[in-house]
Amino acid sequence: MPKILSEQPHRRYNILTGEWILVSPHRTKRPWQGKTEKSATDQRPIYDPNCYLCPTNTRANGAVNEDYKSTFAFTNDFGAILMDGPQVNYNEGLLKAESEQGICKVICFSPDHSLTLPQMEVDAITDVVKLWKNEYAALGAMEAINHVQIFENKGDIMGCSNPHPHGQIWAQSTIPEEPRKKTATQLAYYQKNGRSLLGDYLQQELESKERIVLENEDFVALVPFWATWPYEAMIIPRKHYTNIGELNASEERSFAAIIKGLTIKFDNLFEVSFPYSAGIHQAPTHNKEHAEWHFHMSFYPPLLRSATVKKFMVGYEMFGNPQRDITAEMAAKSLRELPQIHYSHQ
Ligand code: H2U
């Protein structure tokens, strides 16, 4: 990569969203006098009688969780979107509103309250992958559902309401903004070149190696060239799969293994349970072919300098566009060089 990109201010293009990000590598030389201390280690019991996600416990609305042994999914008791309800179609001058139908689900990754994804066994994470596949297929097959968003909020800094290992799914009738942008860019590329945009991007990344964090037989984890969050990363399948439903049994396990590997590196970076929002972007589920789509999982972690110093998306970033100081290459190098064994076992 030209030295100018590691030293001079410039902007980088996000091929998936069609948006730009400002990169200011020269600012990494500025002195830092802020906080850098580690946060307290989080010790949790295997079972917490007050947790609304632990097996057999009663949730806020009175429902009782199954005595589940691996994963458990239920409809969110406080879902942001609902399946039934009166139709909204409001057009008044310049004011416009319309209905949104859908289902929100909560996905418990493990019955063990003390765990996080990086601490779980690959087999147990494979069960989570299988559950994601089942939910994507079942929700996506519903007449009213055209998009299924699988995600995880991890850590209270990300607004996560409970440390029990869990994620969510919001499935809805319209295609939300981020996947809508990604559908347009991937479709334009596919129509022009007859190939997957992310597949070609992955080839370029594999040749340069500069932003690769780790790889296995079926997946590559890398810091994208256009990363916004300091340690943002992306897991891309080597094959051009439009959705997770296309993974076979051994690929499900590879997916689980690379999720574990990447999240271990995240935890090892500041020796803390690393907060993030992670989500899987994949083909919409309406009755249209989406050969252009190449599914991927993105991790947006907010931490910048230590277990407690977070990046804020404020000021110029609210009024202009996102900006970062450390380059994607610096972040990838730091992550790549970290041990593959969780710091709690080192
Ligand atoms: P977080 O991933 O942000 O922690 O959200 C957990 C979800 O669990 C949240 O959306 C739901 C909340 O509505 N929840 C229930 O469905 N039942 C409960 O008893 C408590 C929380």
Coordinates of C-alpha atoms and ligand atoms in Angstrom, one line a residue:
M1 CA 0.0 0.0 0.0
P2 CA 1.4 3.4 -0.8
K3 CA 3.0 5.1 2.2
I4 CA 0.9 8.2 1.6
L5 CA -2.1 6.2 2.8
S6 CA -0.5 5.5 6.1
E7 CA 0.8 9.0 6.7
Q8 CA -1.4 11.6 5.0
P9 CA -5.1 12.6 5.6
H10 CA -7.3 11.1 2.9
R11 CA -10.7 9.6 2.5
R12 CA -11.6 6.1 1.7
Y13 CA -14.6 4.7 -0.1
N14 CA -16.9 2.0 1.3
I15 CA -17.8 -0.2 -1.7
L16 CA -20.8 -1.7 0.1
T17 CA -22.5 1.5 1.2
G18 CA -21.2 3.9 -1.4
E19 CA -20.2 6.3 1.4
W20 CA -16.8 7.9 2.4
I21 CA -14.8 7.9 5.5
L22 CA -12.1 10.4 6.5
V23 CA -8.8 8.9 7.6
S24 CA -6.3 11.0 9.5
P25 CA -3.2 8.8 10.2
H26 CA -1.0 11.8 11.1
R27 CA -3.1 12.4 14.2
T28 CA -2.0 9.1 15.8
K29 CA 1.2 11.1 16.7
R30 CA -0.7 13.5 19.0
P31 CA -0.1 13.0 22.7
W32 CA -2.8 11.2 24.8
Q33 CA -3.3 12.3 28.4
G34 CA -6.7 10.7 28.9
K35 CA -7.7 7.6 30.8
T36 CA -6.2 4.2 29.9
E37 CA -6.9 2.1 32.9
K38 CA -8.3 -1.4 32.6
S39 CA -11.9 -2.1 33.7
A40 CA -12.8 -4.4 36.5
T41 CA -12.9 -8.1 35.5
D42 CA -16.4 -9.3 35.1
Q43 CA -17.0 -12.5 37.1
R44 CA -20.5 -13.9 36.7
P45 CA -22.2 -17.1 38.1
I46 CA -23.1 -19.9 35.7
Y47 CA -26.8 -19.4 36.8
D48 CA -28.3 -16.1 38.0
P49 CA -31.7 -16.4 39.6
N50 CA -32.4 -12.8 38.7
C51 CA -31.5 -13.1 35.0
Y52 CA -34.5 -13.1 32.7
L53 CA -32.6 -15.2 30.1
C54 CA -31.3 -18.1 32.3
P55 CA -33.1 -21.4 31.9
T56 CA -36.3 -21.9 33.9
N57 CA -36.4 -18.2 35.0
T58 CA -39.5 -16.1 34.7
R59 CA -39.3 -13.1 32.3
A60 CA -40.6 -9.6 32.8
N61 CA -44.0 -10.4 31.3
G62 CA -44.5 -13.6 33.3
A63 CA -43.4 -16.2 30.6
V64 CA -41.1 -18.9 31.9
N65 CA -38.0 -19.9 29.9
E66 CA -37.5 -23.5 28.9
D67 CA -34.9 -25.6 30.8
Y68 CA -32.7 -25.3 27.6
K69 CA -29.4 -27.1 27.3
S70 CA -27.8 -25.3 24.3
T71 CA -29.6 -22.5 22.6
F72 CA -33.1 -20.9 23.1
A73 CA -35.1 -18.5 21.0
F74 CA -38.3 -16.6 22.0
T75 CA -40.3 -13.8 20.7
N76 CA -39.2 -10.5 22.3
D77 CA -41.7 -9.5 25.0
F78 CA -41.0 -5.9 24.1
G79 CA -40.5 -6.1 20.3
A80 CA -39.9 -2.9 18.4
I81 CA -42.0 -4.2 15.5
L82 CA -45.2 -6.2 15.7
M83 CA -46.9 -8.6 13.3
D84 CA -50.4 -7.5 13.8
G85 CA -51.8 -4.0 14.0
P86 CA -53.8 -1.5 12.0
Q87 CA -52.3 -0.4 8.7
V88 CA -50.7 3.0 8.7
N89 CA -50.7 5.1 5.5
Y90 CA -50.2 8.7 6.3
N91 CA -49.6 11.3 3.6
E92 CA -50.1 14.9 4.6
G93 CA -48.3 17.5 2.6
L94 CA -44.6 16.7 3.1
L95 CA -45.3 14.3 5.9
K96 CA -45.3 10.7 5.2
A97 CA -45.6 7.5 7.3
E98 CA -46.4 3.9 6.6
S99 CA -46.8 0.6 8.3
E100 CA -43.9 -1.7 9.4
Q101 CA -44.8 -5.3 10.3
G102 CA -42.4 -7.8 11.8
I103 CA -41.2 -10.0 14.6
C104 CA -38.4 -9.5 17.1
K105 CA -36.8 -12.5 18.7
V106 CA -34.2 -13.0 21.5
I107 CA -31.6 -15.7 20.9
C108 CA -29.9 -17.2 24.0
F109 CA -26.5 -18.5 22.9
S110 CA -26.0 -20.7 26.0
P111 CA -27.6 -21.7 29.2
D112 CA -24.4 -20.7 31.0
H113 CA -24.8 -17.1 32.3
S114 CA -21.1 -16.6 32.8
L115 CA -20.0 -17.2 29.2
T116 CA -19.5 -14.9 26.1
L117 CA -19.0 -16.1 22.5
P118 CA -15.2 -16.2 22.7
Q119 CA -15.4 -18.3 25.8
M120 CA -17.8 -20.8 24.3
E121 CA -16.7 -24.1 22.7
V122 CA -16.7 -24.2 18.9
D123 CA -19.4 -26.9 19.0
A124 CA -21.6 -24.7 21.1
I125 CA -21.1 -21.7 18.8
T126 CA -22.0 -24.0 15.9
D127 CA -25.4 -24.6 17.6
V128 CA -25.8 -20.8 17.5
V129 CA -25.0 -20.8 13.8
K130 CA -27.6 -23.6 13.2
L131 CA -30.2 -21.6 15.2
W132 CA -29.5 -18.5 13.1
K133 CA -29.9 -20.6 9.9
N134 CA -33.2 -22.0 11.1
E135 CA -34.6 -18.6 12.2
Y136 CA -33.5 -17.0 8.9
A137 CA -35.2 -19.7 6.9
A138 CA -38.4 -19.8 9.1
L139 CA -38.9 -16.1 9.4
G140 CA -37.8 -15.4 5.8
A141 CA -40.4 -17.9 4.6
M142 CA -43.2 -15.8 6.1
E143 CA -45.3 -13.9 3.6
A144 CA -45.0 -10.6 5.5
I145 CA -41.2 -10.8 6.1
N146 CA -38.8 -9.5 3.5
H147 CA -35.7 -9.0 5.6
V148 CA -34.1 -10.8 8.6
Q149 CA -31.6 -8.9 10.6
I150 CA -29.5 -11.1 13.0
F151 CA -27.4 -9.2 15.5
E152 CA -25.7 -9.1 18.9
N153 CA -25.2 -6.1 21.2
K154 CA -22.4 -7.0 23.6
G155 CA -21.5 -5.0 26.7
D156 CA -23.3 -2.3 28.6
I157 CA -21.4 0.3 26.7
M158 CA -23.4 -0.8 23.7
G159 CA -26.7 -0.6 25.5
C160 CA -26.9 -4.4 26.1
S161 CA -29.5 -4.9 28.9
N162 CA -28.2 -8.2 30.2
P163 CA -24.7 -9.9 30.3
H164 CA -26.3 -13.4 29.6
P165 CA -24.9 -14.5 26.2
H166 CA -27.6 -13.6 23.7
G167 CA -28.4 -11.8 20.5
Q168 CA -31.5 -10.7 18.7
I169 CA -33.3 -10.9 15.4
W170 CA -35.5 -8.3 13.9
A171 CA -37.5 -9.6 10.9
Q172 CA -39.6 -7.1 9.0
S173 CA -41.6 -6.3 5.9
T174 CA -39.4 -3.6 4.5
I175 CA -35.6 -3.7 3.8
P176 CA -33.8 -1.5 6.2
E177 CA -31.4 1.3 5.2
E178 CA -28.0 -0.5 5.5
P179 CA -28.9 -3.6 3.6
R180 CA -30.8 -1.5 1.1
K181 CA -27.6 0.4 0.3
K182 CA -25.6 -2.8 0.1
T183 CA -28.2 -4.4 -2.2
A184 CA -27.8 -1.5 -4.6
T185 CA -24.0 -1.5 -4.7
Q186 CA -23.7 -5.3 -5.0
L187 CA -26.4 -5.5 -7.7
A188 CA -24.7 -2.8 -9.8
Y189 CA -21.4 -4.6 -9.6
Y190 CA -22.9 -8.0 -10.3
Q191 CA -24.9 -6.7 -13.3
K192 CA -21.7 -5.1 -14.8
N193 CA -19.2 -7.9 -14.0
G194 CA -21.2 -11.0 -13.5
R195 CA -19.3 -11.6 -10.2
S196 CA -19.7 -11.0 -6.5
L197 CA -18.4 -7.6 -5.4
L198 CA -17.3 -9.0 -2.0
G199 CA -15.8 -12.0 -3.7
D200 CA -13.5 -9.8 -5.9
Y201 CA -12.8 -7.6 -2.9
L202 CA -11.8 -10.7 -0.9
Q203 CA -9.3 -11.7 -3.6
Q204 CA -7.7 -8.3 -3.5
E205 CA -7.4 -8.5 0.3
L206 CA -5.9 -12.0 0.2
E207 CA -3.3 -10.9 -2.3
S208 CA -2.2 -7.8 -0.2
K209 CA -2.6 -9.6 3.2
E210 CA -2.3 -6.2 4.9
R211 CA -5.8 -6.1 6.5
I212 CA -6.3 -9.9 7.1
V213 CA -6.7 -10.8 10.7
L214 CA -7.2 -14.6 10.5
E215 CA -8.4 -17.2 8.0
N216 CA -9.7 -20.7 7.9
E217 CA -10.7 -23.1 5.2
D218 CA -14.0 -21.4 4.5
F219 CA -13.8 -17.9 6.0
V220 CA -11.6 -14.8 6.2
A221 CA -11.7 -12.2 8.9
L222 CA -10.3 -8.8 8.0
V223 CA -10.5 -5.1 8.8
P224 CA -12.2 -3.6 5.8
F225 CA -10.2 -0.9 3.9
W226 CA -13.1 1.5 4.7
A227 CA -13.5 0.5 8.4
T228 CA -15.2 3.2 10.5
W229 CA -14.9 1.8 14.1
P230 CA -11.3 1.6 15.3
Y231 CA -11.2 -2.2 15.4
E232 CA -14.1 -2.9 13.0
A233 CA -13.8 -6.3 11.4
M234 CA -15.7 -8.4 8.9
I235 CA -16.0 -12.1 8.4
I236 CA -16.5 -13.1 4.7
P237 CA -17.1 -16.6 3.3
R238 CA -14.7 -17.6 0.6
K239 CA -17.6 -19.0 -1.4
H240 CA -20.2 -16.7 -3.0
Y241 CA -23.0 -17.5 -0.6
T242 CA -26.0 -15.2 -0.6
N243 CA -27.1 -16.3 2.9
I244 CA -26.2 -18.5 5.8
G245 CA -28.7 -21.1 4.7
E246 CA -26.2 -22.2 2.1
L247 CA -23.6 -23.3 4.6
N248 CA -23.1 -27.0 4.9
A249 CA -22.3 -28.7 8.3
S250 CA -18.6 -28.3 8.1
E251 CA -18.9 -24.7 6.9
E252 CA -21.2 -24.0 9.9
R253 CA -18.4 -25.2 12.1
S254 CA -15.8 -23.1 10.3
F255 CA -18.0 -20.1 10.7
A256 CA -18.3 -20.8 14.5
A257 CA -14.5 -21.3 14.7
I258 CA -13.7 -17.9 13.0
I259 CA -16.2 -16.1 15.2
K260 CA -14.5 -17.6 18.2
G261 CA -11.0 -16.8 16.9
L262 CA -11.9 -13.2 16.1
T263 CA -13.7 -12.5 19.3
I264 CA -10.8 -14.0 21.3
K265 CA -8.5 -11.5 19.6
F266 CA -10.9 -8.7 20.4
D267 CA -10.9 -9.7 24.1
N268 CA -7.1 -10.0 24.1
L269 CA -6.6 -6.5 22.7
F270 CA -7.3 -4.7 26.0
E271 CA -7.7 -7.8 28.2
V272 CA -11.4 -7.1 28.7
S273 CA -14.6 -8.6 27.5
F274 CA -14.7 -6.6 24.3
P275 CA -18.0 -4.8 23.6
Y276 CA -19.3 -4.6 20.1
S277 CA -22.4 -4.7 17.9
A278 CA -22.2 -7.5 15.4
G279 CA -24.6 -8.3 12.7
I280 CA -25.0 -10.6 9.7
H281 CA -25.9 -8.9 6.4
Q282 CA -27.4 -11.3 3.8
A283 CA -29.9 -11.5 1.0
P284 CA -33.4 -10.1 1.6
T285 CA -36.0 -12.8 1.9
H286 CA -38.7 -11.6 -0.5
N287 CA -39.5 -13.7 -3.5
K288 CA -36.7 -12.3 -5.6
E289 CA -33.4 -13.8 -6.5
H290 CA -30.5 -12.0 -5.0
A291 CA -27.5 -13.6 -6.8
E292 CA -25.6 -10.3 -6.2
W293 CA -25.6 -10.8 -2.4
H294 CA -22.5 -12.1 -0.6
F295 CA -23.3 -12.6 3.0
H296 CA -20.9 -11.3 5.7
M297 CA -20.8 -10.7 9.4
S298 CA -19.6 -7.3 10.6
F299 CA -18.3 -6.3 14.1
Y300 CA -18.5 -2.7 15.2
P301 CA -16.6 -2.4 18.5
P302 CA -16.5 1.1 20.1
L303 CA -13.2 0.8 22.1
L304 CA -10.3 2.9 20.9
R305 CA -7.4 3.0 23.3
S306 CA -8.1 0.9 26.3
A307 CA -10.8 -1.0 28.1
T308 CA -12.5 2.3 29.0
V309 CA -11.6 4.7 26.2
K310 CA -14.3 4.6 23.6
K311 CA -14.6 6.3 20.2
F312 CA -17.5 8.8 20.1
M313 CA -19.3 9.5 16.8
V314 CA -19.7 13.2 17.5
G315 CA -18.9 16.6 16.1
Y316 CA -17.7 16.4 12.5
E317 CA -18.9 12.8 12.3
M318 CA -22.4 13.9 13.0
F319 CA -22.4 16.8 10.6
G320 CA -19.9 15.5 7.9
N321 CA -19.0 11.8 7.8
P322 CA -17.2 9.3 10.0
Q323 CA -13.5 9.9 10.7
R324 CA -10.7 7.7 12.1
D325 CA -7.1 8.2 13.1
I326 CA -5.5 4.7 13.3
T327 CA -5.6 3.2 9.8
A328 CA -7.4 -0.1 9.0
E329 CA -3.9 -1.6 8.3
M330 CA -2.6 -0.6 11.8
A331 CA -5.8 -2.1 13.4
A332 CA -5.5 -5.3 11.4
K333 CA -1.8 -5.7 12.4
S334 CA -2.6 -5.2 16.1
L335 CA -5.3 -7.8 15.9
R336 CA -3.3 -10.2 13.8
E337 CA -0.4 -10.2 16.1
L338 CA -2.5 -11.0 19.2
P339 CA -2.5 -14.6 20.6
Q340 CA -5.2 -17.0 19.6
I341 CA -5.7 -18.1 23.2
H342 CA -8.0 -16.2 25.4
Y343 CA -6.2 -14.0 27.9
S344 CA -8.0 -15.6 30.8
H345 CA -6.3 -18.9 29.9
Q346 CA -2.8 -17.6 29.1
Ligands
H2U1 P1 -30.2 -6.5 24.4 O1 -29.6 -7.4 23.4 O2 -30.1 -5.1 24.0 O3 -29.7 -6.8 25.8 O4 -31.8 -6.8 24.5 C1 -32.4 -7.9 25.1 C2 -33.8 -8.0 24.7 O5 -34.5 -8.8 25.6 C3 -34.5 -6.6 24.8 O6 -34.9 -6.3 23.4 C4 -35.9 -8.4 25.7 C5 -35.8 -6.9 25.6 O7 -36.9 -6.3 25.0 N1 -36.5 -8.9 26.9 C6 -37.6 -9.7 26.8 O8 -38.1 -10.0 25.7 N2 -38.2 -10.2 28.0 C7 -37.7 -9.9 29.2 O9 -38.2 -10.4 30.2 C8 -36.6 -8.9 29.4 C9 -35.9 -8.5 28.2

